[in-house]
Short mmCIF file of C-alpha atoms in Angstrom, two decimals:
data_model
loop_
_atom_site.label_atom_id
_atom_site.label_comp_id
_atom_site.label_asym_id
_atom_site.label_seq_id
_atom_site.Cartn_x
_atom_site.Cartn_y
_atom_site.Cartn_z
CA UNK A 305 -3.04 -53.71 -197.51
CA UNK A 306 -0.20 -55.77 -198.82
CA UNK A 307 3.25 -54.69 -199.44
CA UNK A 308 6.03 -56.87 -201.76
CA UNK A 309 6.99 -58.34 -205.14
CA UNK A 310 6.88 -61.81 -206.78
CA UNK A 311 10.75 -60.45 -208.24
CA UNK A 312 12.24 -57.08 -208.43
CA UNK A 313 13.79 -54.70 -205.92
CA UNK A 314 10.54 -54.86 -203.95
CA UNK A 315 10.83 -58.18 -203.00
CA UNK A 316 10.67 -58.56 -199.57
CA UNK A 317 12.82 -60.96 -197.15
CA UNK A 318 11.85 -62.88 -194.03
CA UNK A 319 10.65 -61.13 -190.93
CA UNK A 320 9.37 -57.65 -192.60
CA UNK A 321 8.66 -54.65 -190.13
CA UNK A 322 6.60 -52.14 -191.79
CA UNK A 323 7.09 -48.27 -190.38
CA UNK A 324 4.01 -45.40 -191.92
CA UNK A 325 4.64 -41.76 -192.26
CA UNK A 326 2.38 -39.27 -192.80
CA UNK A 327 2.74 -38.39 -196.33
CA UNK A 328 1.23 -41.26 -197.36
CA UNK A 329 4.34 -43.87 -197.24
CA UNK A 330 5.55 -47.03 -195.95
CA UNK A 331 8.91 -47.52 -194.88
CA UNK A 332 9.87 -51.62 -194.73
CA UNK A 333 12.89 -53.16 -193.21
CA UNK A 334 13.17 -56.96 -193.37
CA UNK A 335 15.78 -59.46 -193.66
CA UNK A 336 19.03 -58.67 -193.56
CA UNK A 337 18.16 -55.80 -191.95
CA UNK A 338 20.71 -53.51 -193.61
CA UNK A 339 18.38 -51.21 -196.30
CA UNK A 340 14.39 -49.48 -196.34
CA UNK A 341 12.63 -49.91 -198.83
CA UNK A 342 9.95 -47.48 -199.20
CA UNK A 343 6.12 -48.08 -200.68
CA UNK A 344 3.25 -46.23 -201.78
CA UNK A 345 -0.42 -45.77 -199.53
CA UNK A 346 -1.31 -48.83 -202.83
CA UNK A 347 1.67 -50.83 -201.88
CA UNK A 348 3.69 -50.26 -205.22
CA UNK A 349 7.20 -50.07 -204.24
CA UNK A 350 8.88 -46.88 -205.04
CA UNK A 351 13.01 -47.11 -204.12
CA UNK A 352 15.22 -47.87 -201.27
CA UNK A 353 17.95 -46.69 -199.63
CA UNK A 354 21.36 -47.74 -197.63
CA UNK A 355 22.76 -50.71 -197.91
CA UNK A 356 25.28 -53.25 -195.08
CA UNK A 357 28.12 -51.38 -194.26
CA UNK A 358 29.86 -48.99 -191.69
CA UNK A 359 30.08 -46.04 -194.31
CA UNK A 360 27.89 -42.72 -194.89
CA UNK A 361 24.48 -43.99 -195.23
CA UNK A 362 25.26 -47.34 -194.68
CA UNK A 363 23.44 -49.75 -192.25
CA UNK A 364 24.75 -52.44 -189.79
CA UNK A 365 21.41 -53.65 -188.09
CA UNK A 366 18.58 -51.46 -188.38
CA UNK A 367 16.38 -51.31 -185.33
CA UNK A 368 13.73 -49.05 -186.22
CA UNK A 369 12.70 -46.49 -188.51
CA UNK A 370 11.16 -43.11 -187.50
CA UNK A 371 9.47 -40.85 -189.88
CA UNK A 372 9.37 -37.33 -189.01
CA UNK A 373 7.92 -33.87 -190.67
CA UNK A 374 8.46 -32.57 -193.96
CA UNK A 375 9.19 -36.16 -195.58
CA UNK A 376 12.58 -36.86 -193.35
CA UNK A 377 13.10 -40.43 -191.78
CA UNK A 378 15.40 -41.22 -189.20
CA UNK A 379 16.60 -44.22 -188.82
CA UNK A 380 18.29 -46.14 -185.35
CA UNK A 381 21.26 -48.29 -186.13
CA UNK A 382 23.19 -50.39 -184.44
CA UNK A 383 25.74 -50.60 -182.57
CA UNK A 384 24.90 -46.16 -182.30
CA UNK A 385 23.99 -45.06 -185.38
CA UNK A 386 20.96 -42.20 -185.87
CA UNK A 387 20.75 -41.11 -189.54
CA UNK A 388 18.21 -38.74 -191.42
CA UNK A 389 17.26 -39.55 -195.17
CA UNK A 390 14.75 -37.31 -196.96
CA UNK A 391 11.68 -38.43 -198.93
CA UNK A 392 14.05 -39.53 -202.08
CA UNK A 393 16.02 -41.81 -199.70
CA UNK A 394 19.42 -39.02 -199.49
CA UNK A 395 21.48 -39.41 -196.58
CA UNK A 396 21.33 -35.52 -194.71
CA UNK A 397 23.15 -35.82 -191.78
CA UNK A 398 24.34 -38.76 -189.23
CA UNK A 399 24.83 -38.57 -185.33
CA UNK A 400 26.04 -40.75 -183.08
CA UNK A 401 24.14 -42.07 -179.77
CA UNK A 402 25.90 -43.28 -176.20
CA UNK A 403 23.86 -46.32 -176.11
CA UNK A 404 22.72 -48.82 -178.25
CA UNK A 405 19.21 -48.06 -179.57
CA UNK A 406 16.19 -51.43 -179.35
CA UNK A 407 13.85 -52.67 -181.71
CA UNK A 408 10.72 -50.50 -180.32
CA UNK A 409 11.99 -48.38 -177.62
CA UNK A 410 11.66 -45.28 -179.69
CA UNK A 411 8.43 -42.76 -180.00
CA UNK A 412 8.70 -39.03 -180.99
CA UNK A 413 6.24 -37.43 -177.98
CA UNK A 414 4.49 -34.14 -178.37
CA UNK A 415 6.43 -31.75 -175.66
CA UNK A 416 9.34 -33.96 -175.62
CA UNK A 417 10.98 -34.53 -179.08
CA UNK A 418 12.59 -38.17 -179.93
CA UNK A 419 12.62 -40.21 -176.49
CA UNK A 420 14.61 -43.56 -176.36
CA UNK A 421 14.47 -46.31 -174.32
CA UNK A 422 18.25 -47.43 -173.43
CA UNK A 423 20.85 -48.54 -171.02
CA UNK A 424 22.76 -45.05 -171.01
CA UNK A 425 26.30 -46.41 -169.58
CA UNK A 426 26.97 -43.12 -168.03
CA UNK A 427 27.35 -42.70 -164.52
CA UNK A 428 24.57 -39.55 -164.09
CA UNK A 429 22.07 -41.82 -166.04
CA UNK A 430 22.79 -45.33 -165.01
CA UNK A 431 18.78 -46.75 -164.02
CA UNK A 432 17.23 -44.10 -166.12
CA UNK A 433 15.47 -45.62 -169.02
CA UNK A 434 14.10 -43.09 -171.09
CA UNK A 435 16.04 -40.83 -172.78
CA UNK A 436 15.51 -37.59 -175.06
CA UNK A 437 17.50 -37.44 -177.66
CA UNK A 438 18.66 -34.11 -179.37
CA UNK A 439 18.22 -34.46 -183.29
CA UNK A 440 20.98 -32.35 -184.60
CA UNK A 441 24.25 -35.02 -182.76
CA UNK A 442 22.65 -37.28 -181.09
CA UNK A 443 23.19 -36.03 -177.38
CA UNK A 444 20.98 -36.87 -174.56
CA UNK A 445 18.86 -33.77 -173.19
CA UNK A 446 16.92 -35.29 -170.54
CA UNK A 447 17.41 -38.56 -169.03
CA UNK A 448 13.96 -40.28 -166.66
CA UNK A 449 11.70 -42.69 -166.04
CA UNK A 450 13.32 -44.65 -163.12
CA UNK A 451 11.62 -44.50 -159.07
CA UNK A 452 14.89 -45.42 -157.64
CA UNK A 453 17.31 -44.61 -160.20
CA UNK A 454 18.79 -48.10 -160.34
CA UNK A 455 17.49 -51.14 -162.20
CA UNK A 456 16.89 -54.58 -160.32
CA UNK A 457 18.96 -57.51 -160.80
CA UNK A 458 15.60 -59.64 -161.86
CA UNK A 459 14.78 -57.11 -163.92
CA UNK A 460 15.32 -59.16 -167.29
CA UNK A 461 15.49 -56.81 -170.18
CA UNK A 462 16.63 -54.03 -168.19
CA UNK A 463 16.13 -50.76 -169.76
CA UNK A 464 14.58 -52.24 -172.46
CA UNK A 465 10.71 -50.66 -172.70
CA UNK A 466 8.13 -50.95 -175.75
CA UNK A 467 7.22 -46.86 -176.35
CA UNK A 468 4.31 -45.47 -177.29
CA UNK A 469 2.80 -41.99 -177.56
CA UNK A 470 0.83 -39.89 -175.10
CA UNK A 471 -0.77 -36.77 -173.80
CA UNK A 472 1.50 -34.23 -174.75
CA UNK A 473 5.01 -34.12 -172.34
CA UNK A 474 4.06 -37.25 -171.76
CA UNK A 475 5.00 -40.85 -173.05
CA UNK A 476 3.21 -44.54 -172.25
CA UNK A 477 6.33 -47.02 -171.54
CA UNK A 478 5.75 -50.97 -171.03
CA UNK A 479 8.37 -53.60 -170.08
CA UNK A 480 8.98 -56.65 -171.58
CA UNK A 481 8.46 -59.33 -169.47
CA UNK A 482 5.21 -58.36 -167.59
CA UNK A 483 2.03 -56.95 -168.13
CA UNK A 484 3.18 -53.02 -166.77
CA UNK A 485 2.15 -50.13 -168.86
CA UNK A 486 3.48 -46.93 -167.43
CA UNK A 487 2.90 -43.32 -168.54
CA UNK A 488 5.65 -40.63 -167.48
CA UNK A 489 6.53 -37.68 -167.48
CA UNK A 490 10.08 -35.91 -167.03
CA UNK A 491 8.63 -35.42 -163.59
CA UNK A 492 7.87 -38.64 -162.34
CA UNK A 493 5.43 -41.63 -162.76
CA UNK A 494 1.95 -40.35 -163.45
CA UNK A 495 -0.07 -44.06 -164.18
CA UNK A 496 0.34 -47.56 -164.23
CA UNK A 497 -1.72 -49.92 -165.66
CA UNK A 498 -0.99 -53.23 -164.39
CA UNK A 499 -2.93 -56.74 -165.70
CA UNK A 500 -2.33 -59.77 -163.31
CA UNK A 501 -3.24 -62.86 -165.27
CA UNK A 502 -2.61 -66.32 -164.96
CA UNK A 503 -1.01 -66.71 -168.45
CA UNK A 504 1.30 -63.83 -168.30
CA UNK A 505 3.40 -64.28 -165.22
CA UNK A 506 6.15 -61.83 -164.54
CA UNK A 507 9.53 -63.20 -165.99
CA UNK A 508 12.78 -63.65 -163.97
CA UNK A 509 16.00 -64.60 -164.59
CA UNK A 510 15.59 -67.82 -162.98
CA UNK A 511 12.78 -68.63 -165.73
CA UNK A 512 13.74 -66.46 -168.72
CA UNK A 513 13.85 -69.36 -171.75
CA UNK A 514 17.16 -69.29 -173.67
CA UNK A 515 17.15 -70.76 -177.21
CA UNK A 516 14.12 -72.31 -179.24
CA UNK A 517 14.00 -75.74 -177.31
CA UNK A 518 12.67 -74.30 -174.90
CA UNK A 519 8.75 -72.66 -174.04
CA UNK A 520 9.05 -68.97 -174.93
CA UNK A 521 8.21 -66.78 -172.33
CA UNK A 522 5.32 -64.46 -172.88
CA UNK A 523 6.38 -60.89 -173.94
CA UNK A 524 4.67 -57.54 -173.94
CA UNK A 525 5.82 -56.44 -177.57
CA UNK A 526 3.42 -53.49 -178.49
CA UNK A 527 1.72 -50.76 -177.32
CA UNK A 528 -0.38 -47.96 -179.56
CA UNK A 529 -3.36 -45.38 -178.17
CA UNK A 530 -6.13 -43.56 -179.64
CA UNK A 531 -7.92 -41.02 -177.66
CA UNK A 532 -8.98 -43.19 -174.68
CA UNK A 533 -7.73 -46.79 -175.84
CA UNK A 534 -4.84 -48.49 -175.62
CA UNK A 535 -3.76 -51.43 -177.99
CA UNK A 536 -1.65 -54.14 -176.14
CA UNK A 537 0.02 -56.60 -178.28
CA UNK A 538 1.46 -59.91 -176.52
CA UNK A 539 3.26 -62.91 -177.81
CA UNK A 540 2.97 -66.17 -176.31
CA UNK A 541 3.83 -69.33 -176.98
CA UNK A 542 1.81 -71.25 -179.51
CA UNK A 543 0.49 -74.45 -178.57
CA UNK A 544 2.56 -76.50 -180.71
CA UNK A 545 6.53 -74.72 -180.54
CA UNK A 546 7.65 -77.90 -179.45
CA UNK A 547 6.53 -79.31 -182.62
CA UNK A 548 8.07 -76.35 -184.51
CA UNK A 549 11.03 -76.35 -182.50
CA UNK A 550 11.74 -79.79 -183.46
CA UNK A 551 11.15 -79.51 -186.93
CA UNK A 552 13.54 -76.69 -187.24
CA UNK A 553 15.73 -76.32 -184.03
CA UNK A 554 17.67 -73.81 -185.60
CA UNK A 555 14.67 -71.45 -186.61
CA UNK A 556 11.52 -72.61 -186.23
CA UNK A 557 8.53 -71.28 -188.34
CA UNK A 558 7.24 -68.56 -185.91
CA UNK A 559 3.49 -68.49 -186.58
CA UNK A 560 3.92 -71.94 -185.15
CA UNK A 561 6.05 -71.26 -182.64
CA UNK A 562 4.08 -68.26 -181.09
CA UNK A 563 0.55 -66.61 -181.08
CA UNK A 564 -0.23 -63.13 -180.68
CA UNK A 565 -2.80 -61.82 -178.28
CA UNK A 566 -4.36 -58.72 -178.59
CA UNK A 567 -6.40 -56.40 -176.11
CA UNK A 568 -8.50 -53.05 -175.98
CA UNK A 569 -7.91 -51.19 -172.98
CA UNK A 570 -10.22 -48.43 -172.04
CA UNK A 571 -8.15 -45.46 -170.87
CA UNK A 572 -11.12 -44.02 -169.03
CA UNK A 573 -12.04 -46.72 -166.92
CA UNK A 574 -8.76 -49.00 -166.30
CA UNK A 575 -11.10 -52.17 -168.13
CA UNK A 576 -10.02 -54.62 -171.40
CA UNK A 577 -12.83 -54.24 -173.22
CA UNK A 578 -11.60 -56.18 -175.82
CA UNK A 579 -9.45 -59.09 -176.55
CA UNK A 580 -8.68 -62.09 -179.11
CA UNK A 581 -6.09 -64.69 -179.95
CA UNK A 582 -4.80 -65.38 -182.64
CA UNK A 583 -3.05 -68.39 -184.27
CA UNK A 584 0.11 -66.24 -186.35
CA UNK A 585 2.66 -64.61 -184.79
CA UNK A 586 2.23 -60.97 -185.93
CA UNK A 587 5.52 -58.08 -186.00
CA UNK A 588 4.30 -54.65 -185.13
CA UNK A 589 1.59 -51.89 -184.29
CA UNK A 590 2.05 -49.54 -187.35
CA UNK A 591 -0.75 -47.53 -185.33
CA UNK A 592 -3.13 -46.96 -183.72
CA UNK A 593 -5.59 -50.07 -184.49
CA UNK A 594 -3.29 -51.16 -187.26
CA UNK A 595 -1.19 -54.46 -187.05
CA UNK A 596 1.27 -55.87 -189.85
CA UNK A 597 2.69 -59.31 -190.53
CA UNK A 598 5.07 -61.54 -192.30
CA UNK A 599 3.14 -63.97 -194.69
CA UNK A 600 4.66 -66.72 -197.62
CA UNK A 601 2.27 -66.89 -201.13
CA UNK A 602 1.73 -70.13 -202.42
CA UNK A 603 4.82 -69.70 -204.18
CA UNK A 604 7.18 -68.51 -201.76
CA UNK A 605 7.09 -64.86 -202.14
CA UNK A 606 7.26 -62.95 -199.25
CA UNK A 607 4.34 -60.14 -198.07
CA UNK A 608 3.73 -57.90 -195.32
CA UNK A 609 0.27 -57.51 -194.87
CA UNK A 610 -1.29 -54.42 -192.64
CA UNK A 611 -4.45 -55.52 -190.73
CA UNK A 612 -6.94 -52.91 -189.06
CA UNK A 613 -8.51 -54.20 -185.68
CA UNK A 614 -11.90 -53.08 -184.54
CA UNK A 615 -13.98 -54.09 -182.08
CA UNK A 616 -18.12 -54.68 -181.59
CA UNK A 617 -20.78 -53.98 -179.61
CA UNK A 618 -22.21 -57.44 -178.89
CA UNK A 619 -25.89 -57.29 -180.88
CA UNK A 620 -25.33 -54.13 -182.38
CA UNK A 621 -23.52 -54.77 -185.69
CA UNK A 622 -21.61 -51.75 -184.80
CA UNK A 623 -17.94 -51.38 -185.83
CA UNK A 624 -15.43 -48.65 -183.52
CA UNK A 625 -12.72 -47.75 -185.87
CA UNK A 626 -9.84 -45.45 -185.48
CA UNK A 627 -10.10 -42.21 -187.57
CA UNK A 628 -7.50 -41.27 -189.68
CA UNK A 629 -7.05 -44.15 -192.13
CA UNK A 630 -8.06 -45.76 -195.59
CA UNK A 631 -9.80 -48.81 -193.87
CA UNK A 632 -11.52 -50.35 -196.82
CA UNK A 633 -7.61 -51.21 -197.67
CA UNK A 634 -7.25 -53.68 -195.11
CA UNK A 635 -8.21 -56.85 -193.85
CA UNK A 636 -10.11 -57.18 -190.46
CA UNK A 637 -9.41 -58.08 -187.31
CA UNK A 638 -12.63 -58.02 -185.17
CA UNK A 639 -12.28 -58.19 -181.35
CA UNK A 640 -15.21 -59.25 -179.74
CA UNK A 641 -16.20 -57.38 -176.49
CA UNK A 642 -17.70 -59.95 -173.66
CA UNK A 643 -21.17 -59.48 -173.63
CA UNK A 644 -22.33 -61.77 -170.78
CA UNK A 645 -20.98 -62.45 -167.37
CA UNK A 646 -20.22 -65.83 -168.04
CA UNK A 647 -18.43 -64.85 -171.31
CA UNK A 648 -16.53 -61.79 -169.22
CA UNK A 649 -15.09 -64.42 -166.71
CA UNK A 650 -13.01 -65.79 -169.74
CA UNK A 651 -11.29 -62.42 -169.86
CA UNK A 652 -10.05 -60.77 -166.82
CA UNK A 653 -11.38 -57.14 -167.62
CA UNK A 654 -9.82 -55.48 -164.54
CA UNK A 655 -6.41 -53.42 -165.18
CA UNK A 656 -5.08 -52.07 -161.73
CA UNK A 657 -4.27 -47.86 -162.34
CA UNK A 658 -2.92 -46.25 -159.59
CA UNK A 659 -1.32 -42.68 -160.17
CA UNK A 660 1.69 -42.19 -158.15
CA UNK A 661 3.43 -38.86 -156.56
CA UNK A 662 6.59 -40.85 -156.32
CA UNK A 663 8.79 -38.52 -158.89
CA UNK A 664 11.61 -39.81 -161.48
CA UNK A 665 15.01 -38.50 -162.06
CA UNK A 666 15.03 -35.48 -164.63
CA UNK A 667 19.06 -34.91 -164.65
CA UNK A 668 20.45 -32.19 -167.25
CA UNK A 669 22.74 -29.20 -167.13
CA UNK A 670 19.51 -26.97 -166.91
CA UNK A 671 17.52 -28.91 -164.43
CA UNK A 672 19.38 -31.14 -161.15
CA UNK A 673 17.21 -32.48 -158.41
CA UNK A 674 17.28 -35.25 -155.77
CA UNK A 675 13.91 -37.05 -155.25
CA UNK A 676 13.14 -40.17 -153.12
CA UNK A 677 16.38 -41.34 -152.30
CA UNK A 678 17.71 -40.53 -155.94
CA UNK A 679 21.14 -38.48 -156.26
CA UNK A 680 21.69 -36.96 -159.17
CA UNK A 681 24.80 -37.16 -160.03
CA UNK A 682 25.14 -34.92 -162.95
CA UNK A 683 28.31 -33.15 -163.42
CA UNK A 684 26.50 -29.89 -163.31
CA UNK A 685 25.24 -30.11 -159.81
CA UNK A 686 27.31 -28.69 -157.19
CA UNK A 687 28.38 -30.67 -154.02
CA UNK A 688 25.66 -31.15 -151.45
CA UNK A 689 22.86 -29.90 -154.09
CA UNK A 690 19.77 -31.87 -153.35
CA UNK A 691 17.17 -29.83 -155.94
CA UNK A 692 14.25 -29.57 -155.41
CA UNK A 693 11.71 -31.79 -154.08
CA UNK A 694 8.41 -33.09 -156.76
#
């Protein structure tokens, strides 16, 4: 599927994010990032809404977009913003959130409602990563996803986590700079899925890369699940970003400057059973299976284009898609599963799951516990209170 105009209000800027709800939509945000515009399941643009400014309705840097039920869209704004629009793009009601929301650190979970990943500059969640939000003012109910409670200093991105969704109660949380999937629960740490490869060392402060001269560090930058697999998005560097870095120091074209890696993980038995490169540096998961984008026509017109990945069973013909979608729509991305040990040695197929006891912090008015070492330091809990123990 393609999205975006040759002229018109559907044209499309540079680096387009696409966001699908249920009824049918698509919900784009590109360059500046300041308005949606909204498509059809064809791709025929249909309206927009908000526009740059600090007013009702208005945008300062849109960070994601999150449809809901019943045709409403919320949308995370920086510096704090959390507005709802309906299905004809009216503004219904605004909120305000402590923290500064991320580009995909946001997932609404089954059992848990709209959970954030932030640094909450409060003293009773300072550590605590994951955060769920109440939708009516943007208050934090329930505040977890920490074993200590405190991040480390070579932790680079710090609360920062790419979100995806999960059993229900439950939400799958990945950082940045290494290859860590975690799934949690208000309770504690219940799996981690951890890949130790050669090409994706963990990333420090001593070796984070700052500006475009210099190798990009590889980044964990997407996470969706279907049943029992996981889609893992990475972006590394290309093999020529010093070329594009010198072409254009200032911004380089990025499907020269990175690549995009893509694996299947099978939930069941901790293996990639899946896994290609390729050569364009590609935005988002819009789902499960489903990848979008930026591309330039011929004659300069932007597109986002929506790609469905698959996989095969070496010999078989045989095609696993994900259920739930229009895929004669889209173009194909086929992963190719190793089908001989030589071929398997290419791709390390082992991903390390260990399910841990060790709890997390849940701190709210309702709900105050200490657990492994962690005080919580809610204003609800009474002096000495050490909760109980998980």
């Amino acid at each position: 599927m393609t999205f975006g105009d040759d002229d018109g209000p559907g044209m499309l800027g540079d680096y387009v994010r696409g966001f699908p709800g249920e009824d049918g939509r698509w919900y784009l945000v590109d360059r500046p990032p300041t308005e949606v515009k909204v498509y059809d399941e064809s791709g025929d643009f249909l309206h927009r809404f908000g526009r740059g400014g600090e007013g009702p309705g208005e945008f300062s840097l849109i960070r994601s977009v999150l449809p809901l039920e019943d045709g409403i869209v919320a949308v995370l704004d920086d510096p704090s913003g959390l507005k709802f629009f309906d299905a004809a793009g009216n503004l219904l009601r605004e909120a305000r959130l402590p923290f500064p929301p991320t580009s995909n650190g946001v997932v609404y979970a089954d059992g848990l409602g709209m959970v954030i990943a932030a640094n909450a500059p409060t003293p009773e969640r300072t550590g605590l990563p994951l955060h769920v939000v109440d939708l009516d003012d943007g208050s934090v109910d329930l505040s977890f996803g920490s074993l200590t409670g405190e991040y480390r200093l070579s932790d680079v991105g710090g609360a920062s986590r790419v979100l995806a969704e999960a059993a229900p109660g439950t939400v799958w949380a990945a950082r940045l700079y290494e290859y860590r999937v975690e799934l949690w629960t208000p309770d504690g740490l219940e799996r981690s899925l951890v890949r130790d490869v050669p090409w994706f060392p963990a990333t420090t402060l001593s070796t984070l890369a700052h500006g475009w001269a210099e190798r990009p560090n590889t980044i964990l930058s997407g996470v969706a699940t279907s049943g029992s697999q996981m889609w893992v998005k990475l972006r590394v560097a290309d093999e020529h970003w010093e070329s594009a870095s010198d072409e254009n120091p200032a911004t380089p074209d990025l499907d020269r400057f990175f690549d995009t890696i893509i694996e299947v993980i099978d939930l069941d038995e901790s293996r990639v059973i899946g896994r290609v490169r390729l050569d364009e540096d590609y935005s988002n998961f819009v789902g499960p299976g489903m990848i979008g984008r930026t591309a330039v026509t011929p004659a300069g017109s932007v597109r986002y284009e929506v790609y469905r990945i698959s996989t095969t069973t070496p010999g078989s013909g045989q095609v696993t898609t994900v259920p739930g979608f229009i895929i004669d729509r889209y173009s194909l991305i086929q992963i190719g599963i190793p089908d001989t040990a030589e071929e398997r040695d290419h791709v390390p197929d082992t991903v390390h799951s260990a399910r841990d006891s060790v709890a997390a912090v849940d701190c709210g008015p309702a709900r105050t516990r200490e657990t492994d070492h962690v005080v919580c330091r809610h204003s609800a809990c009474s002096p000495g209170h050490r909760g109980a123990s998980f």
